[in-house]
mmCIF file of C-alpha atoms in Angstrom:
data_model
loop_
_atom_site.group_PDB
_atom_site.id
_atom_site.type_symbol
_atom_site.label_atom_id
_atom_site.label_comp_id
_atom_site.label_asym_id
_atom_site.label_seq_id
_atom_site.Cartn_x
_atom_site.Cartn_y
_atom_site.Cartn_z
ATOM 1 C CA UNK A 604 8.728 22.727 -6.579
ATOM 2 C CA UNK A 605 6.765 20.984 -3.978
ATOM 3 C CA UNK A 606 7.320 17.263 -3.207
ATOM 4 C CA UNK A 607 4.191 16.135 -2.495
ATOM 5 C CA UNK A 608 1.519 16.856 -4.476
ATOM 6 C CA UNK A 609 -1.515 19.370 -3.263
ATOM 7 C CA UNK A 610 -4.524 17.902 -2.225
ATOM 8 C CA UNK A 611 -6.577 20.332 -4.371
ATOM 9 C CA UNK A 612 -9.132 19.458 -5.793
ATOM 10 C CA UNK A 613 -9.950 20.184 -9.766
ATOM 11 C CA UNK A 614 -11.783 23.629 -10.254
ATOM 12 C CA UNK A 615 -14.201 22.851 -12.807
ATOM 13 C CA UNK A 616 -17.751 23.337 -12.084
ATOM 14 C CA UNK A 617 -18.986 19.981 -13.097
ATOM 15 C CA UNK A 618 -17.507 16.520 -13.792
ATOM 16 C CA UNK A 619 -15.082 17.012 -17.014
ATOM 17 C CA UNK A 620 -17.151 14.278 -18.756
ATOM 18 C CA UNK A 621 -20.402 16.745 -18.873
ATOM 19 C CA UNK A 622 -18.221 19.920 -19.930
ATOM 20 C CA UNK A 623 -17.364 20.773 -23.419
ATOM 21 C CA UNK A 624 -13.483 21.641 -24.124
ATOM 22 C CA UNK A 625 -14.354 25.222 -24.339
ATOM 23 C CA UNK A 626 -15.337 25.706 -21.192
ATOM 24 C CA UNK A 627 -12.578 23.573 -19.849
ATOM 25 C CA UNK A 628 -10.292 25.449 -21.913
ATOM 26 C CA UNK A 629 -11.140 28.338 -20.515
ATOM 27 C CA UNK A 630 -11.296 27.812 -16.773
ATOM 28 C CA UNK A 631 -7.603 26.548 -16.977
ATOM 29 C CA UNK A 632 -6.556 29.568 -19.234
ATOM 30 C CA UNK A 633 -4.904 27.297 -21.669
ATOM 31 C CA UNK A 634 -4.523 27.552 -25.509
ATOM 32 C CA UNK A 635 -5.776 23.843 -27.541
ATOM 33 C CA UNK A 636 -2.957 24.516 -30.257
ATOM 34 C CA UNK A 637 0.121 26.054 -28.271
ATOM 35 C CA UNK A 638 -0.846 24.789 -24.339
ATOM 36 C CA UNK A 639 -0.002 26.488 -21.589
ATOM 37 C CA UNK A 640 3.140 29.036 -20.961
ATOM 38 C CA UNK A 641 5.940 28.133 -18.942
ATOM 39 C CA UNK A 642 4.932 31.036 -16.224
ATOM 40 C CA UNK A 643 1.349 29.196 -15.824
ATOM 41 C CA UNK A 644 2.917 25.509 -15.324
ATOM 42 C CA UNK A 645 5.215 26.805 -12.502
ATOM 43 C CA UNK A 646 2.225 28.556 -11.141
ATOM 44 C CA UNK A 647 -0.280 25.125 -11.166
ATOM 45 C CA UNK A 648 2.578 22.961 -9.978
ATOM 46 C CA UNK A 649 2.507 25.722 -6.500
ATOM 47 C CA UNK A 650 -1.071 25.172 -6.665
ATOM 48 C CA UNK A 651 -1.650 21.390 -7.611
ATOM 49 C CA UNK A 652 1.534 19.959 -7.100
ATOM 50 C CA UNK A 653 3.193 17.042 -8.647
ATOM 51 C CA UNK A 654 1.670 14.940 -10.597
ATOM 52 C CA UNK A 655 2.379 12.400 -7.984
ATOM 53 C CA UNK A 656 0.617 9.051 -6.292
ATOM 54 C CA UNK A 657 1.195 9.896 -2.248
ATOM 55 C CA UNK A 658 4.306 8.123 -1.346
ATOM 56 C CA UNK A 659 4.617 6.109 1.734
ATOM 57 C CA UNK A 660 8.404 6.227 2.958
ATOM 58 C CA UNK A 661 9.770 2.579 3.127
ATOM 59 C CA UNK A 662 9.981 1.238 6.704
ATOM 60 C CA UNK A 663 13.506 1.062 7.488
ATOM 61 C CA UNK A 664 15.689 -1.727 8.408
ATOM 62 C CA UNK A 665 15.690 -0.512 11.916
ATOM 63 C CA UNK A 666 11.490 -0.074 12.158
ATOM 64 C CA UNK A 667 11.299 -4.030 10.674
ATOM 65 C CA UNK A 668 13.848 -5.088 13.057
ATOM 66 C CA UNK A 669 11.599 -3.702 16.321
ATOM 67 C CA UNK A 670 8.308 -4.854 14.598
ATOM 68 C CA UNK A 671 9.919 -8.559 14.252
ATOM 69 C CA UNK A 672 10.952 -8.094 17.583
ATOM 70 C CA UNK A 673 8.168 -6.506 19.851
ATOM 71 C CA UNK A 674 5.531 -9.358 19.192
ATOM 72 C CA UNK A 675 4.545 -11.300 22.328
ATOM 73 C CA UNK A 676 6.166 -14.392 21.607
ATOM 74 C CA UNK A 677 9.453 -13.467 21.519
ATOM 75 C CA UNK A 678 8.995 -10.937 24.378
ATOM 76 C CA UNK A 679 8.539 -14.175 26.012
ATOM 77 C CA UNK A 680 11.144 -15.499 25.408
ATOM 78 C CA UNK A 681 13.572 -12.679 25.907
ATOM 79 C CA UNK A 682 11.586 -12.402 29.078
ATOM 80 C CA UNK A 683 12.829 -15.890 29.475
ATOM 81 C CA UNK A 684 16.634 -15.735 28.501
ATOM 82 C CA UNK A 685 16.684 -12.778 31.016
ATOM 83 C CA UNK A 686 15.573 -14.978 34.008
ATOM 84 C CA UNK A 687 17.921 -17.419 32.737
ATOM 85 C CA UNK A 688 20.807 -15.185 32.650
ATOM 86 C CA UNK A 689 19.609 -13.570 35.915
ATOM 87 C CA UNK A 690 20.091 -16.942 38.058
ATOM 88 C CA UNK A 691 23.364 -18.378 35.992
ATOM 89 C CA UNK A 692 21.621 -20.773 33.346
ATOM 90 C CA UNK A 693 23.905 -20.232 30.837
ATOM 91 C CA UNK A 694 22.816 -22.926 28.852
ATOM 92 C CA UNK A 695 19.488 -22.552 28.536
ATOM 93 C CA UNK A 696 19.545 -18.779 28.320
ATOM 94 C CA UNK A 697 22.123 -19.289 25.010
ATOM 95 C CA UNK A 698 19.705 -21.456 23.560
ATOM 96 C CA UNK A 699 16.964 -19.407 24.099
ATOM 97 C CA UNK A 700 19.070 -16.074 22.891
ATOM 98 C CA UNK A 701 20.155 -18.392 19.873
ATOM 99 C CA UNK A 702 16.067 -18.918 19.086
ATOM 100 C CA UNK A 703 15.542 -15.564 19.622
ATOM 101 C CA UNK A 704 18.000 -14.362 17.343
ATOM 102 C CA UNK A 705 16.304 -16.793 14.459
ATOM 103 C CA UNK A 706 13.123 -15.564 15.000
ATOM 104 C CA UNK A 707 13.580 -12.010 14.375
ATOM 105 C CA UNK A 708 16.249 -12.207 12.175
ATOM 106 C CA UNK A 709 14.736 -14.569 9.593
ATOM 107 C CA UNK A 710 11.418 -12.394 9.261
ATOM 108 C CA UNK A 711 13.740 -8.985 9.473
ATOM 109 C CA UNK A 712 15.973 -10.611 6.800
ATOM 110 C CA UNK A 713 13.381 -11.671 4.443
ATOM 111 C CA UNK A 714 10.602 -8.274 4.867
ATOM 112 C CA UNK A 715 13.853 -6.223 4.070
ATOM 113 C CA UNK A 716 14.612 -7.794 1.294
ATOM 114 C CA UNK A 717 11.481 -7.686 -0.339
ATOM 115 C CA UNK A 718 11.916 -3.709 0.753
ATOM 116 C CA UNK A 719 14.280 -2.877 -1.400
ATOM 117 C CA UNK A 720 13.396 -5.136 -4.017
ATOM 118 C CA UNK A 721 9.798 -3.000 -4.533
ATOM 119 C CA UNK A 722 11.834 -0.009 -4.065
ATOM 120 C CA UNK A 723 13.828 -1.091 -7.314
ATOM 121 C CA UNK A 724 10.926 -1.702 -9.252
ATOM 122 C CA UNK A 725 9.935 1.302 -8.483
ATOM 123 C CA UNK A 726 13.185 2.796 -9.693
ATOM 124 C CA UNK A 727 13.408 1.224 -12.991
ATOM 125 C CA UNK A 728 11.104 2.862 -15.147
ATOM 126 C CA UNK A 729 10.484 7.002 -15.382
ATOM 127 C CA UNK A 730 7.087 7.989 -17.654
ATOM 128 C CA UNK A 731 7.436 10.274 -19.345
ATOM 129 C CA UNK A 732 4.583 12.454 -20.992
ATOM 130 C CA UNK A 733 3.937 14.267 -24.700
ATOM 131 C CA UNK A 734 2.044 18.080 -23.727
ATOM 132 C CA UNK A 735 2.116 21.254 -25.775
ATOM 133 C CA UNK A 736 3.839 23.963 -24.790
ATOM 134 C CA UNK A 737 4.628 27.620 -25.290
ATOM 135 C CA UNK A 738 7.482 29.952 -23.853
ATOM 136 C CA UNK A 739 5.145 33.095 -23.102
ATOM 137 C CA UNK A 740 2.024 34.301 -23.882
ATOM 138 C CA UNK A 741 1.745 34.915 -27.837
ATOM 139 C CA UNK A 742 4.514 32.657 -28.842
ATOM 140 C CA UNK A 743 3.664 29.378 -30.492
ATOM 141 C CA UNK A 744 3.319 26.157 -28.985
ATOM 142 C CA UNK A 745 5.593 23.213 -29.532
ATOM 143 C CA UNK A 746 5.704 19.423 -28.597
ATOM 144 C CA UNK A 747 8.139 18.629 -25.536
ATOM 145 C CA UNK A 748 8.278 15.565 -24.126
ATOM 146 C CA UNK A 749 8.598 16.163 -20.066
ATOM 147 C CA UNK A 750 8.517 13.791 -17.293
ATOM 148 C CA UNK A 751 4.764 12.601 -15.675
ATOM 149 C CA UNK A 752 5.573 13.768 -12.438
ATOM 150 C CA UNK A 753 5.294 17.635 -14.359
ATOM 151 C CA UNK A 754 2.455 17.179 -16.090
ATOM 152 C CA UNK A 755 -0.064 19.990 -14.616
ATOM 153 C CA UNK A 756 -4.089 20.611 -15.237
ATOM 154 C CA UNK A 757 -4.610 22.212 -18.372
ATOM 155 C CA UNK A 758 -1.711 21.086 -20.211
ATOM 156 C CA UNK A 759 -2.707 19.922 -23.554
ATOM 157 C CA UNK A 760 -1.267 16.280 -23.556
ATOM 158 C CA UNK A 761 -0.984 14.224 -26.778
ATOM 159 C CA UNK A 762 -1.248 10.420 -26.890
ATOM 160 C CA UNK A 763 -0.744 7.651 -29.260
ATOM 161 C CA UNK A 764 -1.096 3.829 -29.420
ATOM 162 C CA UNK A 765 1.841 1.997 -26.354
ATOM 163 C CA UNK A 766 1.608 5.235 -24.059
ATOM 164 C CA UNK A 767 0.434 5.043 -20.573
ATOM 165 C CA UNK A 768 -1.730 7.735 -20.256
ATOM 166 C CA UNK A 769 -0.306 10.732 -17.515
ATOM 167 C CA UNK A 770 -3.152 11.960 -15.834
ATOM 168 C CA UNK A 771 -6.831 12.186 -16.156
ATOM 169 C CA UNK A 772 -7.756 14.232 -19.492
ATOM 170 C CA UNK A 773 -10.850 14.699 -21.253
ATOM 171 C CA UNK A 774 -10.435 14.045 -25.654
ATOM 172 C CA UNK A 775 -10.916 17.038 -27.739
ATOM 173 C CA UNK A 776 -13.528 17.061 -31.026
ATOM 174 C CA UNK A 777 -12.406 17.044 -33.701
ATOM 175 C CA UNK A 778 -8.724 15.823 -32.733
ATOM 176 C CA UNK A 779 -9.942 11.681 -32.204
ATOM 177 C CA UNK A 780 -8.971 9.472 -34.138
ATOM 178 C CA UNK A 781 -9.664 5.535 -32.853
ATOM 179 C CA UNK A 782 -8.443 5.997 -29.751
ATOM 180 C CA UNK A 783 -9.105 3.124 -27.731
ATOM 181 C CA UNK A 784 -7.782 2.432 -24.220
ATOM 182 C CA UNK A 785 -7.109 -0.523 -21.339
ATOM 183 C CA UNK A 786 -8.550 0.425 -18.694
ATOM 184 C CA UNK A 787 -8.645 -2.604 -16.846
ATOM 185 C CA UNK A 788 -6.780 -1.134 -13.645
ATOM 186 C CA UNK A 789 -9.742 0.792 -13.380
ATOM 187 C CA UNK A 790 -12.692 -0.738 -14.224
ATOM 188 C CA UNK A 791 -11.989 -4.875 -14.371
ATOM 189 C CA UNK A 792 -12.932 -4.994 -18.245
ATOM 190 C CA UNK A 793 -10.746 -7.108 -20.087
ATOM 191 C CA UNK A 794 -11.511 -5.712 -23.714
ATOM 192 C CA UNK A 795 -10.042 -1.743 -24.297
ATOM 193 C CA UNK A 796 -12.675 1.002 -23.912
ATOM 194 C CA UNK A 797 -12.901 2.767 -27.300
ATOM 195 C CA UNK A 798 -13.104 6.499 -26.738
ATOM 196 C CA UNK A 799 -15.589 9.121 -28.385
ATOM 197 C CA UNK A 800 -15.588 13.048 -28.328
ATOM 198 C CA UNK A 801 -19.132 13.132 -27.241
ATOM 199 C CA UNK A 802 -20.660 15.184 -24.235
ATOM 200 C CA UNK A 803 -22.050 13.229 -21.521
ATOM 201 C CA UNK A 804 -24.967 14.053 -19.356
ATOM 202 C CA UNK A 805 -25.219 12.108 -16.512
ATOM 203 C CA UNK A 806 -22.491 13.554 -14.261
ATOM 204 C CA UNK A 807 -22.680 10.138 -11.500
ATOM 205 C CA UNK A 808 -22.363 7.615 -14.718
ATOM 206 C CA UNK A 809 -19.445 4.696 -14.143
ATOM 207 C CA UNK A 810 -16.035 4.992 -14.943
ATOM 208 C CA UNK A 811 -15.935 3.096 -17.504
ATOM 209 C CA UNK A 812 -19.139 4.864 -19.243
ATOM 210 C CA UNK A 813 -17.210 7.953 -19.418
ATOM 211 C CA UNK A 814 -15.734 7.385 -22.919
ATOM 212 C CA UNK A 815 -14.843 11.100 -23.897
ATOM 213 C CA UNK A 816 -12.312 10.747 -21.016
ATOM 214 C CA UNK A 817 -8.713 8.429 -20.887
ATOM 215 C CA UNK A 818 -7.714 8.060 -17.282
ATOM 216 C CA UNK A 819 -3.866 8.132 -15.807
ATOM 217 C CA UNK A 820 -2.600 4.568 -15.546
ATOM 218 C CA UNK A 821 -4.149 3.465 -18.210
ATOM 219 C CA UNK A 822 -2.845 2.401 -21.584
ATOM 220 C CA UNK A 823 -3.288 3.408 -24.797
ATOM 221 C CA UNK A 824 -3.875 0.254 -27.561
ATOM 222 C CA UNK A 825 -4.558 1.563 -30.419
ATOM 223 C CA UNK A 826 -5.436 5.639 -32.265
ATOM 224 C CA UNK A 827 -3.818 8.574 -30.922
ATOM 225 C CA UNK A 828 -5.592 11.533 -29.804
ATOM 226 C CA UNK A 829 -5.356 15.312 -28.054
ATOM 227 C CA UNK A 830 -6.349 15.737 -25.143
ATOM 228 C CA UNK A 831 -6.587 18.269 -22.098
ATOM 229 C CA UNK A 832 -5.547 17.516 -18.542
ATOM 230 C CA UNK A 833 -7.705 18.169 -16.071
ATOM 231 C CA UNK A 834 -6.860 16.839 -12.596
ATOM 232 C CA UNK A 835 -3.457 15.116 -11.804
ATOM 233 C CA UNK A 836 -1.837 13.660 -8.831
ATOM 234 C CA UNK A 837 -3.994 12.413 -6.111
ATOM 235 C CA UNK A 838 -6.803 13.799 -7.361
ATOM 236 C CA UNK A 839 -7.174 11.417 -10.343
ATOM 237 C CA UNK A 840 -9.309 7.990 -10.395
ATOM 238 C CA UNK A 841 -5.839 6.310 -9.556
ATOM 239 C CA UNK A 842 -5.061 8.701 -6.724
ATOM 240 C CA UNK A 843 -8.776 8.109 -5.593
ATOM 241 C CA UNK A 844 -8.376 4.374 -5.346
ATOM 242 C CA UNK A 845 -4.801 4.897 -3.814
ATOM 243 C CA UNK A 846 -6.451 7.005 -1.099
ATOM 244 C CA UNK A 847 -8.771 4.741 -0.492
ATOM 245 C CA UNK A 848 -6.326 1.305 -0.509
ATOM 246 C CA UNK A 849 -4.065 3.481 2.190
ATOM 247 C CA UNK A 850 -6.865 4.513 4.555
ATOM 248 C CA UNK A 851 -7.166 2.740 7.815
ATOM 249 C CA UNK A 852 -10.311 1.760 9.860
ATOM 250 C CA UNK A 853 -10.477 3.582 13.006
ATOM 251 C CA UNK A 854 -11.874 2.450 16.136
ATOM 252 C CA UNK A 855 -14.966 4.226 17.048
ATOM 253 C CA UNK A 856 -15.247 2.688 20.394
ATOM 254 C CA UNK A 857 -15.223 6.005 23.347
ATOM 255 C CA UNK A 858 -14.682 6.180 26.933
ATOM 256 C CA UNK A 859 -12.949 3.258 29.045
ATOM 257 C CA UNK A 860 -14.220 0.892 25.716
ATOM 258 C CA UNK A 861 -11.575 2.715 23.582
ATOM 259 C CA UNK A 862 -8.925 3.017 26.030
ATOM 260 C CA UNK A 863 -9.156 -1.072 26.509
ATOM 261 C CA UNK A 864 -9.405 -1.355 22.546
ATOM 262 C CA UNK A 865 -5.813 -0.017 22.436
ATOM 263 C CA UNK A 866 -4.744 -2.183 25.408
ATOM 264 C CA UNK A 867 -5.650 -5.301 23.527
ATOM 265 C CA UNK A 868 -3.979 -3.702 20.029
ATOM 266 C CA UNK A 869 -0.800 -3.026 22.286
ATOM 267 C CA UNK A 870 -0.871 -6.703 23.352
ATOM 268 C CA UNK A 871 -1.549 -8.142 19.874
ATOM 269 C CA UNK A 872 -4.333 -9.346 19.893
ATOM 270 C CA UNK A 873 -6.892 -6.988 18.115
ATOM 271 C CA UNK A 874 -5.922 -5.282 14.558
ATOM 272 C CA UNK A 875 -3.346 -7.907 12.863
ATOM 273 C CA UNK A 876 -3.814 -11.171 11.272
ATOM 274 C CA UNK A 877 -5.363 -14.163 12.895
ATOM 275 C CA UNK A 878 -2.272 -16.194 13.285
ATOM 276 C CA UNK A 879 -0.515 -13.130 15.016
ATOM 277 C CA UNK A 880 -3.529 -13.007 17.066
ATOM 278 C CA UNK A 881 -3.574 -16.736 17.915
ATOM 279 C CA UNK A 882 0.044 -16.818 18.983
ATOM 280 C CA UNK A 883 -0.212 -14.040 20.970
ATOM 281 C CA UNK A 884 -2.991 -15.629 23.008
ATOM 282 C CA UNK A 885 -0.893 -18.592 23.183
ATOM 283 C CA UNK A 886 1.919 -17.072 24.374
ATOM 284 C CA UNK A 887 0.389 -14.924 26.977
ATOM 285 C CA UNK A 888 -1.575 -18.202 28.424
ATOM 286 C CA UNK A 889 1.728 -19.983 28.712
ATOM 287 C CA UNK A 890 3.293 -17.277 30.433
ATOM 288 C CA UNK A 891 0.661 -17.549 33.157
ATOM 289 C CA UNK A 892 1.133 -21.295 33.480
ATOM 290 C CA UNK A 893 5.120 -20.551 33.669
ATOM 291 C CA UNK A 894 4.918 -18.298 36.381
ATOM 292 C CA UNK A 895 2.566 -20.448 38.532
ATOM 293 C CA UNK A 896 4.794 -23.330 37.637
ATOM 294 C CA UNK A 897 7.944 -21.344 39.501
ATOM 295 C CA UNK A 898 5.783 -20.208 42.437
ATOM 296 C CA UNK A 899 4.628 -23.533 43.252
ATOM 297 C CA UNK A 900 8.573 -24.380 42.935
ATOM 298 C CA UNK A 901 9.326 -22.179 44.825
ATOM 299 C CA UNK A 902 7.300 -22.088 47.150
ATOM 300 C CA UNK A 903 8.153 -25.720 48.529
ATOM 301 C CA UNK A 904 11.275 -23.635 50.677
ATOM 302 C CA UNK A 905 8.377 -21.227 52.375
ATOM 303 C CA UNK A 906 9.739 -18.611 50.337
ATOM 304 C CA UNK A 907 12.328 -17.859 53.003
ATOM 305 C CA UNK A 908 16.377 -18.545 52.069
ATOM 306 C CA UNK A 909 15.624 -19.718 48.449
ATOM 307 C CA UNK A 910 19.056 -21.564 47.247
ATOM 308 C CA UNK A 911 20.337 -21.004 44.451
ATOM 309 C CA UNK A 912 19.484 -24.630 43.210
ATOM 310 C CA UNK A 913 15.995 -24.249 43.539
ATOM 311 C CA UNK A 914 15.621 -20.998 42.053
ATOM 312 C CA UNK A 915 17.658 -22.437 38.677
ATOM 313 C CA UNK A 916 15.149 -25.485 38.800
ATOM 314 C CA UNK A 917 12.024 -22.741 39.130
ATOM 315 C CA UNK A 918 13.145 -21.282 35.854
ATOM 316 C CA UNK A 919 13.985 -24.274 34.547
ATOM 317 C CA UNK A 920 10.284 -25.223 35.053
ATOM 318 C CA UNK A 921 8.634 -22.121 33.339
ATOM 319 C CA UNK A 922 11.009 -22.297 30.406
ATOM 320 C CA UNK A 923 10.416 -25.709 29.961
ATOM 321 C CA UNK A 924 6.366 -24.654 29.190
ATOM 322 C CA UNK A 925 7.486 -22.294 26.196
ATOM 323 C CA UNK A 926 7.689 -23.625 23.316
ATOM 324 C CA UNK A 927 10.718 -21.818 22.087
ATOM 325 C CA UNK A 928 11.056 -23.319 18.906
ATOM 326 C CA UNK A 929 7.755 -22.337 17.516
ATOM 327 C CA UNK A 930 8.159 -18.926 16.698
ATOM 328 C CA UNK A 931 11.402 -20.145 14.374
ATOM 329 C CA UNK A 932 9.444 -22.734 12.765
ATOM 330 C CA UNK A 933 6.544 -20.459 12.453
ATOM 331 C CA UNK A 934 8.860 -17.854 10.638
ATOM 332 C CA UNK A 935 10.895 -19.841 8.852
ATOM 333 C CA UNK A 936 7.450 -21.723 7.174
ATOM 334 C CA UNK A 937 6.587 -18.514 5.998
ATOM 335 C CA UNK A 938 10.235 -17.772 4.644
ATOM 336 C CA UNK A 939 9.449 -21.005 2.848
ATOM 337 C CA UNK A 940 6.386 -19.697 1.445
ATOM 338 C CA UNK A 941 7.397 -15.967 0.516
ATOM 339 C CA UNK A 942 10.238 -18.198 -1.152
ATOM 340 C CA UNK A 943 7.813 -20.352 -3.331
ATOM 341 C CA UNK A 944 5.669 -17.452 -4.468
ATOM 342 C CA UNK A 945 8.784 -15.283 -5.212
ATOM 343 C CA UNK A 946 9.205 -18.453 -8.055
ATOM 344 C CA UNK A 947 6.243 -17.787 -9.414
ATOM 345 C CA UNK A 948 6.626 -13.581 -9.371
ATOM 346 C CA UNK A 949 5.227 -12.991 -6.369
ATOM 347 C CA UNK A 950 6.495 -10.664 -4.154
ATOM 348 C CA UNK A 951 5.410 -10.891 -0.975
ATOM 349 C CA UNK A 952 6.695 -7.730 1.352
ATOM 350 C CA UNK A 953 5.684 -8.666 4.803
ATOM 351 C CA UNK A 954 5.414 -12.496 5.744
ATOM 352 C CA UNK A 955 2.824 -12.145 7.717
ATOM 353 C CA UNK A 956 0.180 -11.464 4.532
ATOM 354 C CA UNK A 957 1.093 -15.161 3.495
ATOM 355 C CA UNK A 958 -1.141 -16.349 6.041
ATOM 356 C CA UNK A 959 -4.077 -14.466 4.063
ATOM 357 C CA UNK A 960 -3.466 -15.184 1.441
ATOM 358 C CA UNK A 961 -3.094 -18.826 2.329
ATOM 359 C CA UNK A 962 -6.634 -18.616 3.730
ATOM 360 C CA UNK A 963 -7.996 -18.006 0.315
ATOM 361 C CA UNK A 964 -10.068 -20.452 -0.772
ATOM 362 C CA UNK A 965 -12.419 -19.024 -3.483
ATOM 363 C CA UNK A 966 -11.895 -15.620 -5.635
ATOM 364 C CA UNK A 967 -15.792 -14.303 -6.717
ATOM 365 C CA UNK A 968 -15.615 -11.462 -9.730
ATOM 366 C CA UNK A 969 -17.789 -9.807 -11.934
ATOM 367 C CA UNK A 970 -17.114 -8.153 -14.846
ATOM 368 C CA UNK A 971 -16.152 -9.925 -17.909
ATOM 369 C CA UNK A 972 -13.903 -12.922 -16.467
ATOM 370 C CA UNK A 973 -11.140 -10.972 -16.231
ATOM 371 C CA UNK A 974 -10.101 -13.142 -13.252
ATOM 372 C CA UNK A 975 -12.093 -15.741 -13.034
ATOM 373 C CA UNK A 976 -13.333 -17.910 -16.304
ATOM 374 C CA UNK A 977 -17.204 -16.598 -16.605
ATOM 375 C CA UNK A 978 -18.141 -19.121 -14.380
ATOM 376 C CA UNK A 979 -19.312 -18.233 -10.445
ATOM 377 C CA UNK A 980 -20.367 -20.300 -7.852
ATOM 378 C CA UNK A 981 -21.246 -18.876 -4.374
ATOM 379 C CA UNK A 982 -21.423 -21.495 -1.707
#
């Protein structure tokens, strides 16, 4: 079976909430009482893939280390360290080397710990689903408990109070008993949605108004129902949200402007956090003046037969302009903030995100006050 869910759209002729269940059953060639056969399930898995959201492999320790090393301020310090050792200024070189290790080490270790914690949280539970299936055509279907990843379109899914809905499903008329689902994950509504059997006419009505549907990731808080799975994996409403969140905005510039944007991105002055942009610009500015200072010192010899003492003094003058402790202070500050957030059960995977979180002063939300207190003031 494929490891990644296939990007295949549902074969339904219209949105599931606008179709009656007979058409859906006919489209998926399933039986309401006995479900899909094992052969049909295998074909559906081959066509649609496993019922999983597209996973992004976690970064390795080495990739995190490289990312924390390749920033302007650290590169400037490494260059200063190399020049210090090259001129046999062992003390300055050793001090700068220690600062580089502290800068890179703090950020790398904290991010790696966060990634391991996230991986552990994802592996804690393996949700299951209750479906009706049969071994072959003509056989009597039986109720099976399977892994959520094995649910396929056309499955007859049974849900009851306390269950996490495994996929997007259509409620079957005559098999609904007071079902209510908490869909705050999708709609932001604090109150559970009461499910109905009636087919809806509006094909583009909001998700929260599709009361004959239950959606992947929502929780059944009351009642029970028999449903037909109509979408799995990345073609569920939850999958569409996941795809939208992982989509990166692309630069629309062309020609020389596109190459200039790539150059600025490589230098770290665009497409990153405001703090990193300011630090990188500061690093380049300081590097420029440090080079000027070194050139002025060497120029006192006329650039001929430069003695080692003058070279060492030029390096010391240039290095003295570099705020060697600034990256360490910033890294330790972000690490401290991440630790404080962790004490409040808030996990920060990348320390750079702490800056963005700290920049938030007001949160405005519509809907029913799930986030706010029902009061909203815009300034």
